[in-house]
Amino acid sequence: MTTLASPLAALRADFPGLAGTWHYLDTAATAQKPQAVIDAASNAMGRDYATVHRGVYARSANMTVAFEAARRKVARFIGAAEGEIVFTRGATEAINLVAQTWGLANLKAGDRILLSTLEHHSNIVPWQLLRARTGVEIDVCPLTPDGRIDLDIAARMLTREHKLVALAHVSNVLGSTLDVKRAADLAHGVGAKILIDGCQAVPRLAVDVAALDCDFYVFSAHKLYGPTGIGALWARAEILDAMPPWQGGGAMIDRVTFAETTFAPPPARFEAGTPAIVEAIALGAAVDYVSAIGLDTIHAHETALVAQCRDALRAMNSVTLFGPEDSAGIVSFALEGVHPHDLGTILDEEGVAIRAGHHCAQPLMDHLGVPATARASFGIYNDEDDVAALVRGIERTKRIFS
């Protein structure tokens, strides 16, 4: 195996969860957290803790400043305006929010939604729930032979009946990357809005929602080296302004009487209740950490690891690789005669952590003709030693099952 220069190798020391010789190759599921994020969460929960937006005392005011600073960081990170960022519990909640607010207000029987074969369940089920309530129809765009959303076919499928296109920026199984700008042009060409699931994109690709020309963009913090329990919805300001509230309670109101309630403008309108204060501040720290390294550097690092991994696995006749050669940070594969769960268990004995299963993408598994795949996914803390450990573990598994 060729030696890969790892310019980010020293960063592994920033991640206390990677102490020792553990080879963590499950970053697409959730990323390990750098000490800077852990410290930000610890300080926000302890030394600095107070509520936000309500208290007139100094610590509450300071916490409010820190909370809203996190929103600004997220906005800058994806090229958005601060008032267009809604904090949610994650990408799943963000998509559900869009479905149950914008969707209910704008879609009706006879309208159509276009998804793709490779979507995560979180970008399928909310639209099916909406279909049950409104009668909208769902169409599914197929994939190219190498596992990309086939935008040539999408162009032929789209009609004026389509009101929404909802697609993944990067597949969580195949690592294939969508040409978002072209997809947006196609959607807008028939008068549809477009929502992009950016969970696997924001940790490794520079995202500028204005340049992409999408209408909604969602992602989760925990895949961006941040905490669980928080994510973000971006939508164009004029769309957010027209969307009705989703949940009722504190913080999202203008004035409440028993006769009627008026609602706050976005983003507060969509953030009912005491927010995830600690998590938001830790997300801001994660954005700072990733931004300091540089997404171009991260993408180049992961691209080199993916190439090395795919080359090593391709050399094994018993391994089937899925997805394109230039998959973004993710390598899915199958080992002949071995269920991915068995492979994952044996790899764990070797100190290698991968994901094995359907990856919340069962329609894609049906398309691939397999019940599950094994998935190795890379982060900024991985290097060629992790690839070598994966290969050794697969070789041991082959011997066990031979």
Short mmCIF file of C-alpha atoms in Angstrom, two decimals:
data_model
loop_
_atom_site.label_atom_id
_atom_site.label_comp_id
_atom_site.label_asym_id
_atom_site.label_seq_id
_atom_site.Cartn_x
_atom_site.Cartn_y
_atom_site.Cartn_z
CA MET A 1 0.00 0.00 0.00
CA THR A 2 1.33 3.41 -0.90
CA THR A 3 2.06 5.87 1.86
CA LEU A 4 -0.34 8.79 2.05
CA ALA A 5 0.93 12.08 3.39
CA SER A 6 -1.53 13.18 6.09
CA PRO A 7 -1.36 16.94 6.61
CA LEU A 8 -4.13 16.68 9.20
CA ALA A 9 -2.64 13.76 11.14
CA ALA A 10 -1.69 15.94 14.08
CA LEU A 11 -5.34 16.88 14.56
CA ARG A 12 -6.14 13.43 15.92
CA ALA A 13 -4.79 14.59 19.28
CA ASP A 14 -7.65 17.12 19.42
CA PHE A 15 -10.19 14.30 19.71
CA PRO A 16 -10.28 12.61 23.15
CA GLY A 17 -12.69 9.97 21.82
CA LEU A 18 -9.88 8.63 19.63
CA ALA A 19 -7.32 8.03 22.35
CA GLY A 20 -5.36 4.82 21.85
CA THR A 21 -5.37 2.80 18.63
CA TRP A 22 -9.07 2.83 17.79
CA HIS A 23 -9.67 3.14 14.05
CA TYR A 24 -12.90 5.11 13.75
CA LEU A 25 -14.38 4.85 10.26
CA ASP A 26 -17.99 5.80 11.00
CA THR A 27 -17.88 9.58 10.67
CA ALA A 28 -20.80 9.58 8.21
CA ALA A 29 -22.96 8.32 11.08
CA THR A 30 -21.59 10.80 13.60
CA ALA A 31 -18.28 12.60 13.89
CA GLN A 32 -16.01 12.50 16.90
CA LYS A 33 -15.80 15.79 18.80
CA PRO A 34 -12.69 17.96 19.15
CA GLN A 35 -11.74 19.23 22.59
CA ALA A 36 -12.65 22.77 21.52
CA VAL A 37 -16.28 21.72 21.02
CA ILE A 38 -16.33 19.76 24.27
CA ASP A 39 -14.93 22.75 26.15
CA ALA A 40 -17.47 25.09 24.57
CA ALA A 41 -20.32 22.82 25.64
CA SER A 42 -18.88 22.36 29.13
CA ASN A 43 -18.44 26.08 29.69
CA ALA A 44 -21.87 26.87 28.30
CA MET A 45 -23.49 24.32 30.60
CA GLY A 46 -21.42 25.27 33.63
CA ARG A 47 -19.42 28.44 34.12
CA ASP A 48 -21.44 30.57 31.67
CA TYR A 49 -24.89 29.01 31.88
CA ALA A 50 -28.07 31.06 31.93
CA THR A 51 -31.22 31.28 29.84
CA VAL A 52 -31.33 33.35 26.68
CA HIS A 53 -33.58 36.09 25.28
CA ARG A 54 -35.43 36.58 28.59
CA GLY A 55 -33.17 37.54 31.47
CA VAL A 56 -32.24 41.17 32.17
CA TYR A 57 -29.19 40.17 34.21
CA ALA A 58 -25.70 40.23 32.74
CA ARG A 59 -25.05 36.50 32.42
CA SER A 60 -28.31 35.97 30.55
CA ALA A 61 -27.41 38.84 28.24
CA ASN A 62 -23.97 37.35 27.66
CA MET A 63 -25.46 33.94 26.93
CA THR A 64 -27.91 35.48 24.48
CA VAL A 65 -25.00 37.15 22.69
CA ALA A 66 -23.16 33.81 22.49
CA PHE A 67 -26.26 31.96 21.29
CA GLU A 68 -26.98 34.45 18.51
CA ALA A 69 -23.27 34.55 17.62
CA ALA A 70 -23.55 30.82 16.92
CA ARG A 71 -26.40 31.54 14.52
CA ARG A 72 -24.24 34.11 12.72
CA LYS A 73 -21.40 31.60 12.45
CA VAL A 74 -23.69 29.02 10.90
CA ALA A 75 -25.06 31.62 8.50
CA ARG A 76 -21.59 32.69 7.35
CA PHE A 77 -20.53 29.05 7.05
CA ILE A 78 -23.12 28.38 4.34
CA GLY A 79 -23.25 31.86 2.79
CA ALA A 80 -26.60 32.83 4.31
CA ALA A 81 -28.10 35.75 6.18
CA GLU A 82 -28.41 35.41 9.95
CA GLY A 83 -32.19 35.77 9.94
CA GLU A 84 -32.53 32.84 7.53
CA ILE A 85 -31.09 30.25 9.95
CA VAL A 86 -33.56 28.29 12.06
CA PHE A 87 -32.13 26.03 14.76
CA THR A 88 -33.78 22.60 14.84
CA ARG A 89 -33.03 19.31 16.59
CA GLY A 90 -31.32 18.13 13.41
CA ALA A 91 -31.81 17.69 9.69
CA THR A 92 -34.69 15.27 10.24
CA GLU A 93 -36.65 17.84 12.20
CA ALA A 94 -35.74 20.52 9.67
CA ILE A 95 -37.21 18.50 6.80
CA ASN A 96 -40.31 17.70 8.83
CA LEU A 97 -40.66 21.40 9.64
CA VAL A 98 -40.65 22.28 5.94
CA ALA A 99 -43.09 19.49 5.13
CA GLN A 100 -45.55 20.45 7.86
CA THR A 101 -45.40 24.22 7.35
CA TRP A 102 -44.47 25.14 3.79
CA GLY A 103 -45.77 21.82 2.48
CA LEU A 104 -49.18 21.99 4.12
CA ALA A 105 -49.58 25.62 3.14
CA ASN A 106 -48.54 25.22 -0.49
CA LEU A 107 -49.15 21.67 -1.71
CA LYS A 108 -52.43 19.99 -2.59
CA ALA A 109 -53.79 16.95 -4.39
CA GLY A 110 -52.48 16.87 -7.94
CA ASP A 111 -49.14 18.44 -7.02
CA ARG A 112 -45.99 16.33 -7.26
CA ILE A 113 -42.72 16.00 -5.35
CA LEU A 114 -39.54 14.61 -6.93
CA LEU A 115 -37.12 12.59 -4.76
CA SER A 116 -34.35 10.19 -5.79
CA THR A 117 -33.52 6.54 -5.26
CA LEU A 118 -30.61 7.29 -2.90
CA GLU A 119 -32.43 9.46 -0.36
CA HIS A 120 -32.11 8.92 3.39
CA HIS A 121 -35.36 7.91 5.08
CA SER A 122 -35.46 11.38 6.63
CA ASN A 123 -35.92 12.80 3.13
CA ILE A 124 -38.59 10.26 2.21
CA VAL A 125 -40.89 9.64 5.17
CA PRO A 126 -41.82 13.31 5.89
CA TRP A 127 -43.04 13.64 2.31
CA GLN A 128 -45.00 10.40 2.57
CA LEU A 129 -46.68 11.76 5.71
CA LEU A 130 -47.48 14.92 3.77
CA ARG A 131 -48.85 12.81 0.94
CA ALA A 132 -51.23 11.10 3.36
CA ARG A 133 -52.56 14.50 4.49
CA THR A 134 -52.73 16.34 1.19
CA GLY A 135 -52.85 13.83 -1.65
CA VAL A 136 -49.64 15.02 -3.32
CA GLU A 137 -47.83 12.47 -5.45
CA ILE A 138 -44.18 11.41 -5.11
CA ASP A 139 -41.94 10.59 -8.06
CA VAL A 140 -38.51 8.98 -7.78
CA CYS A 141 -35.58 9.91 -10.01
CA PRO A 142 -33.28 6.95 -10.80
CA LEU A 143 -29.51 6.84 -10.58
CA THR A 144 -26.72 6.69 -13.11
CA PRO A 145 -24.77 3.41 -13.33
CA ASP A 146 -22.11 4.78 -10.96
CA GLY A 147 -24.63 5.86 -8.34
CA ARG A 148 -25.34 9.53 -8.97
CA ILE A 149 -28.77 11.12 -9.18
CA ASP A 150 -29.50 11.11 -12.90
CA LEU A 151 -30.27 14.75 -13.62
CA ASP A 152 -30.73 14.03 -17.35
CA ILE A 153 -33.67 11.81 -16.45
CA ALA A 154 -34.84 14.33 -13.84
CA ALA A 155 -35.02 16.94 -16.58
CA ARG A 156 -37.37 14.68 -18.54
CA MET A 157 -39.46 13.80 -15.48
CA LEU A 158 -40.11 17.29 -14.18
CA THR A 159 -43.40 18.97 -15.08
CA ARG A 160 -45.35 22.02 -14.00
CA GLU A 161 -47.17 19.75 -11.54
CA HIS A 162 -43.95 19.37 -9.59
CA LYS A 163 -43.86 21.89 -6.76
CA LEU A 164 -40.87 20.54 -4.83
CA VAL A 165 -37.63 18.69 -5.55
CA ALA A 166 -35.88 17.24 -2.46
CA LEU A 167 -32.44 15.68 -2.93
CA ALA A 168 -29.28 14.79 -1.01
CA HIS A 169 -26.20 16.91 -1.70
CA VAL A 170 -23.98 13.91 -0.87
CA SER A 171 -25.31 10.36 -0.54
CA ASN A 172 -24.80 8.90 2.93
CA VAL A 173 -24.28 5.45 1.37
CA LEU A 174 -22.53 6.02 -1.96
CA GLY A 175 -20.78 9.33 -1.31
CA SER A 176 -21.96 10.54 -4.70
CA THR A 177 -22.19 14.32 -5.00
CA LEU A 178 -25.10 16.15 -6.59
CA ASP A 179 -24.67 19.03 -9.00
CA VAL A 180 -26.96 21.19 -6.86
CA LYS A 181 -26.88 24.22 -9.14
CA ARG A 182 -28.05 22.19 -12.13
CA ALA A 183 -30.71 20.49 -10.00
CA ALA A 184 -31.90 23.91 -8.81
CA ASP A 185 -32.04 25.21 -12.37
CA LEU A 186 -34.14 22.21 -13.40
CA ALA A 187 -36.52 22.65 -10.46
CA HIS A 188 -36.91 26.38 -10.97
CA GLY A 189 -37.44 25.80 -14.68
CA VAL A 190 -40.81 24.22 -13.92
CA GLY A 191 -41.61 26.60 -11.05
CA ALA A 192 -40.71 24.15 -8.26
CA LYS A 193 -38.81 24.81 -5.06
CA ILE A 194 -35.77 22.69 -4.19
CA LEU A 195 -34.70 21.37 -0.78
CA ILE A 196 -31.19 20.00 -0.28
CA ASP A 197 -30.18 17.56 2.46
CA GLY A 198 -26.66 18.72 3.29
CA CYS A 199 -25.82 16.40 6.18
CA GLN A 200 -22.92 14.69 4.42
CA ALA A 201 -21.86 17.77 2.48
CA VAL A 202 -21.24 20.46 5.09
CA PRO A 203 -18.44 18.56 6.90
CA ARG A 204 -16.37 18.28 3.70
CA LEU A 205 -17.56 20.64 0.96
CA ALA A 206 -17.73 24.41 0.88
CA VAL A 207 -21.43 25.32 0.72
CA ASP A 208 -22.77 28.65 -0.50
CA VAL A 209 -26.55 28.51 -0.63
CA ALA A 210 -26.73 31.65 -2.77
CA ALA A 211 -24.41 30.17 -5.40
CA LEU A 212 -26.24 26.84 -5.27
CA ASP A 213 -29.52 28.71 -5.79
CA CYS A 214 -31.53 26.28 -3.67
CA ASP A 215 -34.59 27.27 -1.63
CA PHE A 216 -34.09 25.14 1.50
CA TYR A 217 -30.89 23.62 2.90
CA VAL A 218 -30.68 21.42 6.02
CA PHE A 219 -27.93 19.78 8.04
CA SER A 220 -27.14 18.28 11.45
CA ALA A 221 -24.41 19.46 13.82
CA HIS A 222 -23.20 16.06 14.98
CA LYS A 223 -21.84 15.15 11.54
CA LEU A 224 -19.97 18.48 11.51
CA TYR A 225 -17.91 17.58 14.63
CA GLY A 226 -20.54 19.28 16.79
CA PRO A 227 -23.05 18.01 19.34
CA THR A 228 -26.16 15.91 18.84
CA GLY A 229 -29.59 17.44 19.33
CA ILE A 230 -29.17 20.44 17.06
CA GLY A 231 -29.13 21.22 13.38
CA ALA A 232 -30.14 24.00 11.05
CA LEU A 233 -32.71 24.83 8.44
CA TRP A 234 -31.86 27.55 5.95
CA ALA A 235 -34.56 28.94 3.72
CA ARG A 236 -34.86 32.05 1.63
CA ALA A 237 -36.11 34.97 3.73
CA GLU A 238 -39.25 35.47 1.67
CA ILE A 239 -40.15 31.79 2.04
CA LEU A 240 -39.63 31.82 5.82
CA ASP A 241 -41.69 35.00 6.11
CA ALA A 242 -44.64 33.30 4.42
CA MET A 243 -44.41 30.01 6.34
CA PRO A 244 -46.85 29.50 9.23
CA PRO A 245 -45.52 28.41 12.65
CA TRP A 246 -45.11 24.71 13.30
CA GLN A 247 -45.10 24.45 17.10
CA GLY A 248 -46.65 26.85 19.59
CA GLY A 249 -45.26 28.06 22.90
CA GLY A 250 -42.80 30.51 24.31
CA ALA A 251 -40.26 32.48 22.28
CA MET A 252 -42.12 32.16 18.98
CA ILE A 253 -44.83 34.69 19.82
CA ASP A 254 -45.35 38.39 19.43
CA ARG A 255 -48.37 38.75 21.71
CA VAL A 256 -50.72 36.22 23.31
CA THR A 257 -54.26 36.79 24.53
CA PHE A 258 -57.00 34.22 25.00
CA ALA A 259 -58.68 35.76 21.98
CA GLU A 260 -55.75 35.41 19.61
CA THR A 261 -51.99 35.13 19.24
CA THR A 262 -49.67 36.92 16.88
CA PHE A 263 -46.33 35.39 16.00
CA ALA A 264 -42.75 36.58 15.97
CA PRO A 265 -40.92 36.95 12.66
CA PRO A 266 -38.46 34.24 11.55
CA PRO A 267 -36.36 32.63 12.79
CA ALA A 268 -37.99 32.96 16.25
CA ARG A 269 -41.37 31.90 14.81
CA PHE A 270 -39.98 28.38 14.31
CA GLU A 271 -38.07 28.02 17.60
CA ALA A 272 -40.76 27.41 20.20
CA GLY A 273 -39.65 26.93 23.79
CA THR A 274 -36.31 27.28 25.49
CA PRO A 275 -33.77 26.56 22.75
CA ALA A 276 -30.83 24.17 22.75
CA ILE A 277 -28.53 26.82 24.19
CA VAL A 278 -25.55 24.65 25.01
CA GLU A 279 -25.78 22.75 21.75
CA ALA A 280 -25.99 25.91 19.64
CA ILE A 281 -22.88 27.36 21.25
CA ALA A 282 -21.03 24.06 20.75
CA LEU A 283 -22.17 24.03 17.11
CA GLY A 284 -20.65 27.48 16.74
CA ALA A 285 -17.38 26.13 18.13
CA ALA A 286 -17.51 23.25 15.62
CA VAL A 287 -17.98 25.71 12.77
CA ASP A 288 -14.97 27.68 14.04
CA TYR A 289 -12.87 24.51 14.25
CA VAL A 290 -13.70 23.30 10.74
CA SER A 291 -13.38 26.77 9.25
CA ALA A 292 -9.90 27.20 10.76
CA ILE A 293 -8.74 24.00 9.03
CA GLY A 294 -10.44 24.87 5.75
CA LEU A 295 -12.98 22.81 3.84
CA ASP A 296 -10.75 22.62 0.78
CA THR A 297 -8.04 21.03 2.93
CA ILE A 298 -10.53 18.64 4.52
CA HIS A 299 -11.97 17.61 1.17
CA ALA A 300 -8.53 16.99 -0.34
CA HIS A 301 -7.52 14.92 2.70
CA GLU A 302 -10.66 12.76 2.57
CA THR A 303 -10.46 12.42 -1.22
CA ALA A 304 -6.96 10.96 -0.91
CA LEU A 305 -8.10 8.50 1.77
CA VAL A 306 -11.11 7.43 -0.31
CA ALA A 307 -8.89 6.79 -3.32
CA GLN A 308 -6.46 4.74 -1.26
CA CYS A 309 -9.27 2.77 0.35
CA ARG A 310 -11.01 2.03 -2.93
CA ASP A 311 -7.72 0.95 -4.53
CA ALA A 312 -7.00 -1.43 -1.65
CA LEU A 313 -10.48 -2.94 -1.65
CA ARG A 314 -10.57 -3.23 -5.44
CA ALA A 315 -7.49 -5.44 -5.24
CA MET A 316 -9.58 -8.00 -3.34
CA ASN A 317 -11.56 -10.13 -5.78
CA SER A 318 -14.16 -10.90 -3.12
CA VAL A 319 -15.08 -7.25 -2.53
CA THR A 320 -17.77 -5.36 -4.44
CA LEU A 321 -17.52 -1.57 -4.34
CA PHE A 322 -20.55 0.70 -4.65
CA GLY A 323 -20.75 4.31 -5.75
CA PRO A 324 -18.54 6.52 -7.90
CA GLU A 325 -14.77 6.58 -7.83
CA ASP A 326 -14.79 10.16 -6.53
CA SER A 327 -17.16 9.45 -3.65
CA ALA A 328 -16.99 12.15 -0.99
CA GLY A 329 -15.55 10.72 2.21
CA ILE A 330 -17.54 7.48 2.02
CA VAL A 331 -16.75 3.98 0.72
CA SER A 332 -19.55 1.38 0.72
CA PHE A 333 -18.78 -2.21 -0.14
CA ALA A 334 -19.78 -5.84 0.28
CA LEU A 335 -17.58 -8.85 1.05
CA GLU A 336 -18.65 -11.97 -0.79
CA GLY A 337 -20.19 -14.61 1.48
CA VAL A 338 -20.11 -12.39 4.58
CA HIS A 339 -23.03 -10.37 5.90
CA PRO A 340 -21.98 -6.78 6.65
CA HIS A 341 -23.02 -7.21 10.30
CA ASP A 342 -20.64 -10.16 10.67
CA LEU A 343 -17.89 -8.15 9.02
CA GLY A 344 -18.56 -5.23 11.34
CA THR A 345 -18.36 -7.49 14.39
CA ILE A 346 -15.03 -9.00 13.36
CA LEU A 347 -13.61 -5.59 12.48
CA ASP A 348 -14.62 -4.37 15.93
CA GLU A 349 -12.46 -7.12 17.42
CA GLU A 350 -9.60 -5.60 15.41
CA GLY A 351 -10.29 -2.11 16.76
CA VAL A 352 -11.92 -0.90 13.54
CA ALA A 353 -15.35 0.77 13.67
CA ILE A 354 -17.45 0.82 10.49
CA ARG A 355 -21.18 1.02 9.83
CA ALA A 356 -22.99 -2.09 8.64
CA GLY A 357 -26.64 -2.10 7.60
CA HIS A 358 -29.06 -0.33 5.32
CA HIS A 359 -27.95 3.13 6.54
CA CYS A 360 -31.54 4.40 6.67
CA ALA A 361 -31.67 4.03 2.89
CA GLN A 362 -33.67 0.85 2.30
CA PRO A 363 -34.92 1.84 -1.17
CA LEU A 364 -31.29 2.28 -2.21
CA MET A 365 -30.43 -1.18 -0.85
CA ASP A 366 -33.26 -2.60 -2.97
CA HIS A 367 -31.81 -0.80 -5.99
CA LEU A 368 -28.33 -2.22 -5.27
CA GLY A 369 -29.79 -5.70 -4.80
CA VAL A 370 -28.29 -6.20 -1.35
CA PRO A 371 -29.83 -6.32 2.15
CA ALA A 372 -27.07 -4.11 3.53
CA THR A 373 -23.60 -2.76 2.87
CA ALA A 374 -20.48 -2.18 4.90
CA ARG A 375 -19.51 1.49 5.00
CA ALA A 376 -16.19 3.07 5.86
CA SER A 377 -16.41 6.83 6.20
CA PHE A 378 -13.59 9.25 6.83
CA GLY A 379 -13.05 12.42 8.81
CA ILE A 380 -10.33 14.93 9.41
CA TYR A 381 -8.71 12.68 12.03
CA ASN A 382 -8.24 9.63 9.79
CA ASP A 383 -5.06 8.61 8.00
CA GLU A 384 -3.52 5.75 6.03
CA ASP A 385 -3.16 3.66 9.20
CA ASP A 386 -6.94 3.47 9.42
CA VAL A 387 -7.16 2.22 5.85
CA ALA A 388 -4.46 -0.38 6.55
CA ALA A 389 -6.32 -1.56 9.68
CA LEU A 390 -9.53 -1.92 7.68
CA VAL A 391 -7.75 -4.01 5.05
CA ARG A 392 -6.17 -6.25 7.71
CA GLY A 393 -9.56 -6.78 9.31
CA ILE A 394 -11.17 -7.71 6.02
CA GLU A 395 -8.36 -10.16 5.27
CA ARG A 396 -8.87 -11.78 8.67
CA THR A 397 -12.61 -12.00 8.01
CA LYS A 398 -11.96 -13.72 4.67
CA ARG A 399 -9.80 -16.30 6.42
CA ILE A 400 -12.47 -16.96 9.03
CA PHE A 401 -15.17 -17.49 6.40
CA SER A 402 -13.01 -19.42 3.92
#
